[in-house]
Every structure is written in C-alpha cells, then in structure tokens.
Short mmCIF file of N, CA, C and O in Angstrom, two decimals:
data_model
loop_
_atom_site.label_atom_id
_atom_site.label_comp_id
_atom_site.label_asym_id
_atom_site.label_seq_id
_atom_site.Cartn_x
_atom_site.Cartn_y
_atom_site.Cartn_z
N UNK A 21 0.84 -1.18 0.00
CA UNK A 21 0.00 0.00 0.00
C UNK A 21 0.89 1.25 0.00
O UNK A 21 1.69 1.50 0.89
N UNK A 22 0.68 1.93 -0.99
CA UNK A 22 0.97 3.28 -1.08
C UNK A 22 0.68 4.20 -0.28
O UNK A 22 -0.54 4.25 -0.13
N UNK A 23 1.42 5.24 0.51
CA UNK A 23 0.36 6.43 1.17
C UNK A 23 1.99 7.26 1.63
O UNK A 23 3.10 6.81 1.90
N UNK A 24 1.30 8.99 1.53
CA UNK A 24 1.47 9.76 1.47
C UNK A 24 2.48 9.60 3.44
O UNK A 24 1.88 9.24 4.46
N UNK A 25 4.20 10.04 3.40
CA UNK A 25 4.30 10.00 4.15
C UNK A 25 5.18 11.17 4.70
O UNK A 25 5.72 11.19 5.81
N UNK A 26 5.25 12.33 3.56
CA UNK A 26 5.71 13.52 3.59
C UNK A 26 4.78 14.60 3.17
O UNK A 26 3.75 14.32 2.57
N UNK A 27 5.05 15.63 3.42
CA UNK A 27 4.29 16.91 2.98
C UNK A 27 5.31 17.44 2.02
O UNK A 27 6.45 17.62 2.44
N UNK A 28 4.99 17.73 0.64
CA UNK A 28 5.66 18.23 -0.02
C UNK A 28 5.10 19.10 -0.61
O UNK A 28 4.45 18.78 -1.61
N UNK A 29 5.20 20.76 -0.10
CA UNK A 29 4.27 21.62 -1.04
C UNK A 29 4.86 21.63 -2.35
O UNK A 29 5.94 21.16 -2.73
N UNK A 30 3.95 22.26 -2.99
CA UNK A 30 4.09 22.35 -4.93
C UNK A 30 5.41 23.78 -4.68
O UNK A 30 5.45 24.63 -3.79
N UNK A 31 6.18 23.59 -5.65
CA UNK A 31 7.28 24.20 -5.59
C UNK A 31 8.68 24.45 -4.60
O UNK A 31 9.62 25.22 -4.40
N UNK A 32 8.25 23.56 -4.28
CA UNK A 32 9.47 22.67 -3.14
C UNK A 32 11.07 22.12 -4.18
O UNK A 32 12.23 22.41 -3.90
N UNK A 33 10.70 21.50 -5.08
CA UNK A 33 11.68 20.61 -5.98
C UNK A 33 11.67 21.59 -6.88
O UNK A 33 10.75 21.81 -7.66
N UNK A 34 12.96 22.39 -6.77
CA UNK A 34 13.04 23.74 -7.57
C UNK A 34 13.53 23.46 -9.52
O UNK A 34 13.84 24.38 -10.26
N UNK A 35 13.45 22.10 -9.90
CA UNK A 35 13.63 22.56 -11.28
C UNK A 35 12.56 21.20 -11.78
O UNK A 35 13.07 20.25 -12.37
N UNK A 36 11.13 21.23 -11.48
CA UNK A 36 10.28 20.58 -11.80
C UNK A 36 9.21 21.96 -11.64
O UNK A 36 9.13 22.68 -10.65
N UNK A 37 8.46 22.06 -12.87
CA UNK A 37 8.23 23.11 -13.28
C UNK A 37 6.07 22.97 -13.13
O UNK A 37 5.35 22.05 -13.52
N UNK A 38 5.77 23.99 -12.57
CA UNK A 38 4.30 23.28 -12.77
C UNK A 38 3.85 22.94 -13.93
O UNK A 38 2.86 22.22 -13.81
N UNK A 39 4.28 23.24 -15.51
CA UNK A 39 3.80 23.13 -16.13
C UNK A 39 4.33 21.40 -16.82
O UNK A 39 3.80 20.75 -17.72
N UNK A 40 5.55 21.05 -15.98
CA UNK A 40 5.74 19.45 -16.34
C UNK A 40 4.85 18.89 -16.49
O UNK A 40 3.87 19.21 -15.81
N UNK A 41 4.73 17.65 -17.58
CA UNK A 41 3.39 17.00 -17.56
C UNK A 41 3.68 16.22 -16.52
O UNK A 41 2.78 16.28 -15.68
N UNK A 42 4.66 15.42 -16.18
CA UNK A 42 5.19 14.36 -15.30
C UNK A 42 5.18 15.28 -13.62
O UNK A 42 5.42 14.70 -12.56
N UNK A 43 4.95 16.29 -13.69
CA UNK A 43 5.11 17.00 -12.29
C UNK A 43 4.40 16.23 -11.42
O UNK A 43 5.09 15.37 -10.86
N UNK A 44 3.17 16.26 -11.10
CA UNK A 44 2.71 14.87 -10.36
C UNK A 44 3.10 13.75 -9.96
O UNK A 44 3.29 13.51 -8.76
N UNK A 45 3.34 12.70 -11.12
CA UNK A 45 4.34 11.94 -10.47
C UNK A 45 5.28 11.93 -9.64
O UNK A 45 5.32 11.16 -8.68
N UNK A 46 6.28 12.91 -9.98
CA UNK A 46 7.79 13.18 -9.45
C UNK A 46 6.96 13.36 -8.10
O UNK A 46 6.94 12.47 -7.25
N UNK A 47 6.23 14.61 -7.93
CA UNK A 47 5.74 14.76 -6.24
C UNK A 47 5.10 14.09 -5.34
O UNK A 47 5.21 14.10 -4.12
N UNK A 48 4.01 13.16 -6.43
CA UNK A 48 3.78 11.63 -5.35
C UNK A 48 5.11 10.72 -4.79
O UNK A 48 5.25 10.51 -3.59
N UNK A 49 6.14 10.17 -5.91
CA UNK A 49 7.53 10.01 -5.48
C UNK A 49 7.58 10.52 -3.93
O UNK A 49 7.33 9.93 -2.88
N UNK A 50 8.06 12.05 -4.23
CA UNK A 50 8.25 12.55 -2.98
C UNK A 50 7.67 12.38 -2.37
O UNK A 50 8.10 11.59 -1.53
N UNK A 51 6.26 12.85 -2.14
CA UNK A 51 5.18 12.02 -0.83
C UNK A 51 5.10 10.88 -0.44
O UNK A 51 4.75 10.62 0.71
N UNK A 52 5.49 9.66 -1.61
CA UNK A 52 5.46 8.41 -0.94
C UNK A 52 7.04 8.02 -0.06
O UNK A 52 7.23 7.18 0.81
N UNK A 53 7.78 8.76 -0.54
CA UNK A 53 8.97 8.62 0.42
C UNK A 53 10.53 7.77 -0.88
O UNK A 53 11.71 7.59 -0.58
N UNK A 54 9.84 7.45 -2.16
CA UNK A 54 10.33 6.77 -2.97
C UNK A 54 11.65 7.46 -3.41
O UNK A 54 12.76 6.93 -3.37
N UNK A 55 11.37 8.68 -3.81
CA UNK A 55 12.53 9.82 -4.14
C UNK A 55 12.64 10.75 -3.03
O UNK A 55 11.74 11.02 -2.23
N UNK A 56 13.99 11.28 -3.03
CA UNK A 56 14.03 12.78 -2.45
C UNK A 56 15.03 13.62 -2.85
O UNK A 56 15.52 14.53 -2.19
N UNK A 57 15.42 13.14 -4.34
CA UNK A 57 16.41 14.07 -5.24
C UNK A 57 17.77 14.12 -4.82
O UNK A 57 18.30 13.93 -3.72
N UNK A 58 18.35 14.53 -6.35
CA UNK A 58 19.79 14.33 -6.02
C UNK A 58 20.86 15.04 -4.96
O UNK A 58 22.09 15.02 -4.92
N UNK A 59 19.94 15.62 -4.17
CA UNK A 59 20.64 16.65 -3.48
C UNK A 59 19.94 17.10 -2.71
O UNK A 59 18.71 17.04 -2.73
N UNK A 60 20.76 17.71 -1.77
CA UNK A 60 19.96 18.33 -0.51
C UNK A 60 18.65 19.57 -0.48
O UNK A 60 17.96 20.06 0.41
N UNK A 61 18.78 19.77 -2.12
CA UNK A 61 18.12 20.68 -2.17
C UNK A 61 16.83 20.15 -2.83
O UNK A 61 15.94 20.89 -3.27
N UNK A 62 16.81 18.85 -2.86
CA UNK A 62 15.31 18.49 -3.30
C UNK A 62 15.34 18.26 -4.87
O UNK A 62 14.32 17.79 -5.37
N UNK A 63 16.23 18.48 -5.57
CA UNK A 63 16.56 18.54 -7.15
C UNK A 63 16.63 17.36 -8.01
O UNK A 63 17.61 16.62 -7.97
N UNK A 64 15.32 17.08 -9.02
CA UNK A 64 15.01 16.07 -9.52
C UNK A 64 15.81 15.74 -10.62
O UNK A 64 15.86 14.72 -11.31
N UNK A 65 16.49 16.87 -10.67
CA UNK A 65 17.65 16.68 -12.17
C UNK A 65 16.89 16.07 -13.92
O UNK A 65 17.32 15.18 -14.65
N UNK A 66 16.04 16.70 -14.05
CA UNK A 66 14.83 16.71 -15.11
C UNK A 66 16.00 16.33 -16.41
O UNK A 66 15.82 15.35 -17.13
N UNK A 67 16.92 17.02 -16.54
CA UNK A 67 17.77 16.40 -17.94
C UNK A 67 18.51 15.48 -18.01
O UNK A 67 18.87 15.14 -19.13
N UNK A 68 19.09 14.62 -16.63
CA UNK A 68 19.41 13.66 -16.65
C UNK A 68 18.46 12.34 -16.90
O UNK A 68 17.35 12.34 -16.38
N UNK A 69 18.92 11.13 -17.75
CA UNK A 69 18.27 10.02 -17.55
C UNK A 69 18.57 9.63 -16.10
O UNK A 69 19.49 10.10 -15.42
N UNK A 70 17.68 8.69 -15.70
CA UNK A 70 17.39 7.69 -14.36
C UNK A 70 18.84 6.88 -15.05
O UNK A 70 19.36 6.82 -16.17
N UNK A 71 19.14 6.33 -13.65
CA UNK A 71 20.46 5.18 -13.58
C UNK A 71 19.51 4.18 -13.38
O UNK A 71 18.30 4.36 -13.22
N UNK A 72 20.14 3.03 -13.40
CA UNK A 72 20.15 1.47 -13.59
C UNK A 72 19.47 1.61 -11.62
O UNK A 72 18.33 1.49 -11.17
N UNK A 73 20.63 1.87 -11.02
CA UNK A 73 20.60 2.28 -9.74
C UNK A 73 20.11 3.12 -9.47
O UNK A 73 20.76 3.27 -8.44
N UNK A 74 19.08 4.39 -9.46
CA UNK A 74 18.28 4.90 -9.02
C UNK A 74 16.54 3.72 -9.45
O UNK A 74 15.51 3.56 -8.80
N UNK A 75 16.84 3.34 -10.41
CA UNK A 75 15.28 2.40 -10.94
C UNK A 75 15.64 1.53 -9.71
O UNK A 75 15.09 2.08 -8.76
N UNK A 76 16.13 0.72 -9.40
CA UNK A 76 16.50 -0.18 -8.42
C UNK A 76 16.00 0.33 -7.00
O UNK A 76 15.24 -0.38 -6.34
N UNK A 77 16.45 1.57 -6.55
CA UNK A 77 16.25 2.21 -5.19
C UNK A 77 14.93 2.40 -4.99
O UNK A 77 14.44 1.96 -3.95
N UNK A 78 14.19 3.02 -5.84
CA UNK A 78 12.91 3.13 -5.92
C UNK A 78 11.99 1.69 -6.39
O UNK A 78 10.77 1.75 -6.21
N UNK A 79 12.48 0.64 -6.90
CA UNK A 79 11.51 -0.29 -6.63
C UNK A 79 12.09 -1.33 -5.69
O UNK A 79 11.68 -2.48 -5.82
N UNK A 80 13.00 -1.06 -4.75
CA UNK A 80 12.90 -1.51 -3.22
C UNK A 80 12.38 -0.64 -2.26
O UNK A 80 12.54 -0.99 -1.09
N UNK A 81 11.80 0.41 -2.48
CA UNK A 81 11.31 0.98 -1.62
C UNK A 81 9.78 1.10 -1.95
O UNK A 81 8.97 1.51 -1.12
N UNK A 82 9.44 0.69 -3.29
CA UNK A 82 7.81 -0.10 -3.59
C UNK A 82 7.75 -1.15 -3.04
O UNK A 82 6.66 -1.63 -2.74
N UNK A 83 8.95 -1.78 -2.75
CA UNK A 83 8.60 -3.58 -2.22
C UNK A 83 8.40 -3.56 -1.06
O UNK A 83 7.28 -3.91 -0.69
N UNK A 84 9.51 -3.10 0.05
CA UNK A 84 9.77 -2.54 1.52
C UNK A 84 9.63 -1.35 1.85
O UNK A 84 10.49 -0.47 1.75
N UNK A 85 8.20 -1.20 2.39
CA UNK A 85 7.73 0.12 2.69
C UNK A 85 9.11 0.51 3.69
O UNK A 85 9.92 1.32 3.24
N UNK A 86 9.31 -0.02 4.90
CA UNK A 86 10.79 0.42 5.58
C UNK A 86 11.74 0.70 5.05
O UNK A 86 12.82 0.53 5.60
N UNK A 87 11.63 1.24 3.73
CA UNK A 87 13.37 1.93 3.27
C UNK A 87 12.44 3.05 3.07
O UNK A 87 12.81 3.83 3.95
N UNK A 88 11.25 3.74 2.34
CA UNK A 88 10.85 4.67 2.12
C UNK A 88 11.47 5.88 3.33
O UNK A 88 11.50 5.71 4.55
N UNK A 89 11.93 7.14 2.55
CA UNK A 89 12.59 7.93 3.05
C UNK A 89 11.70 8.83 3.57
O UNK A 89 10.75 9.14 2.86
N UNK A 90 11.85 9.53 5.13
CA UNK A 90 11.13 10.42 5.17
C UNK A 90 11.71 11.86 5.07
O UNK A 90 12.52 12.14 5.95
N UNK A 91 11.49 12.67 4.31
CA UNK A 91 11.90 14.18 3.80
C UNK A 91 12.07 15.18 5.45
O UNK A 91 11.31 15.19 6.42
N UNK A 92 13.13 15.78 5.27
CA UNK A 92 13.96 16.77 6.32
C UNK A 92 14.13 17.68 5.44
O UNK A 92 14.84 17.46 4.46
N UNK A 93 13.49 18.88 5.64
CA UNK A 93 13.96 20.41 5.32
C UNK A 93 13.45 21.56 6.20
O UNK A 93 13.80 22.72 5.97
#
C-alpha cells in the first residue's frame, strides 16, 4: 500500500516546473517517500536520464515500505 508520508508543497523541488506534464508523479515520489532528489536541495535533475541504480532504489522501496525515506527540510 501506497500512502502519502511527507508533505511536499508544490514548488518545493526547484527545477520541476508546474507546467511538467510528469510533475505529479515526481511529487507523489516525494510524498510516498520513494525519491528525495539528487541533493539536498530536493533537485530532480529533469535532464538527466534515471540510472540502472536509481530504478533499483525506488523499486525496493515499492517492495519494503521500511526503506521509504522520510523528507527533512
């Protein structure tokens, strides 16, 4: 089960743009605890492709809700 375990207001992840179509996603990510960007600053890095190893991190943390990260700022 999925569920929301951060508060992430809209414009928090400073280079995900509201008008992304994918913006949603990326911020459920963040709410479910799946992502929390490459950096301390919350940064989804939109022009990079995903690694082998970031796909990996995020579907052990779909499998084992206990790795899901909870967000500090």
């Amino acid at each position: 089960e999925l569920r929301e375990i951060n508060i992430v207001d809209e414009g928090i992840i400073p280079d995900v743009e509201s008008t992304h179509y994918y913006k949603d996603a990326i911020y459920r990510c963040y709410r479910y605890g799946l992502m929390l960007g490459v950096n301390s600053d919350f940064v989804f890095d939109v022009e990079t492709p995903v690694t082998n190893y970031q796909v990996c991190v995020v579907l052990n943390r779909l499998i084992e809700p206990e790795l899901r990260q909870i967000l500090v700022y």
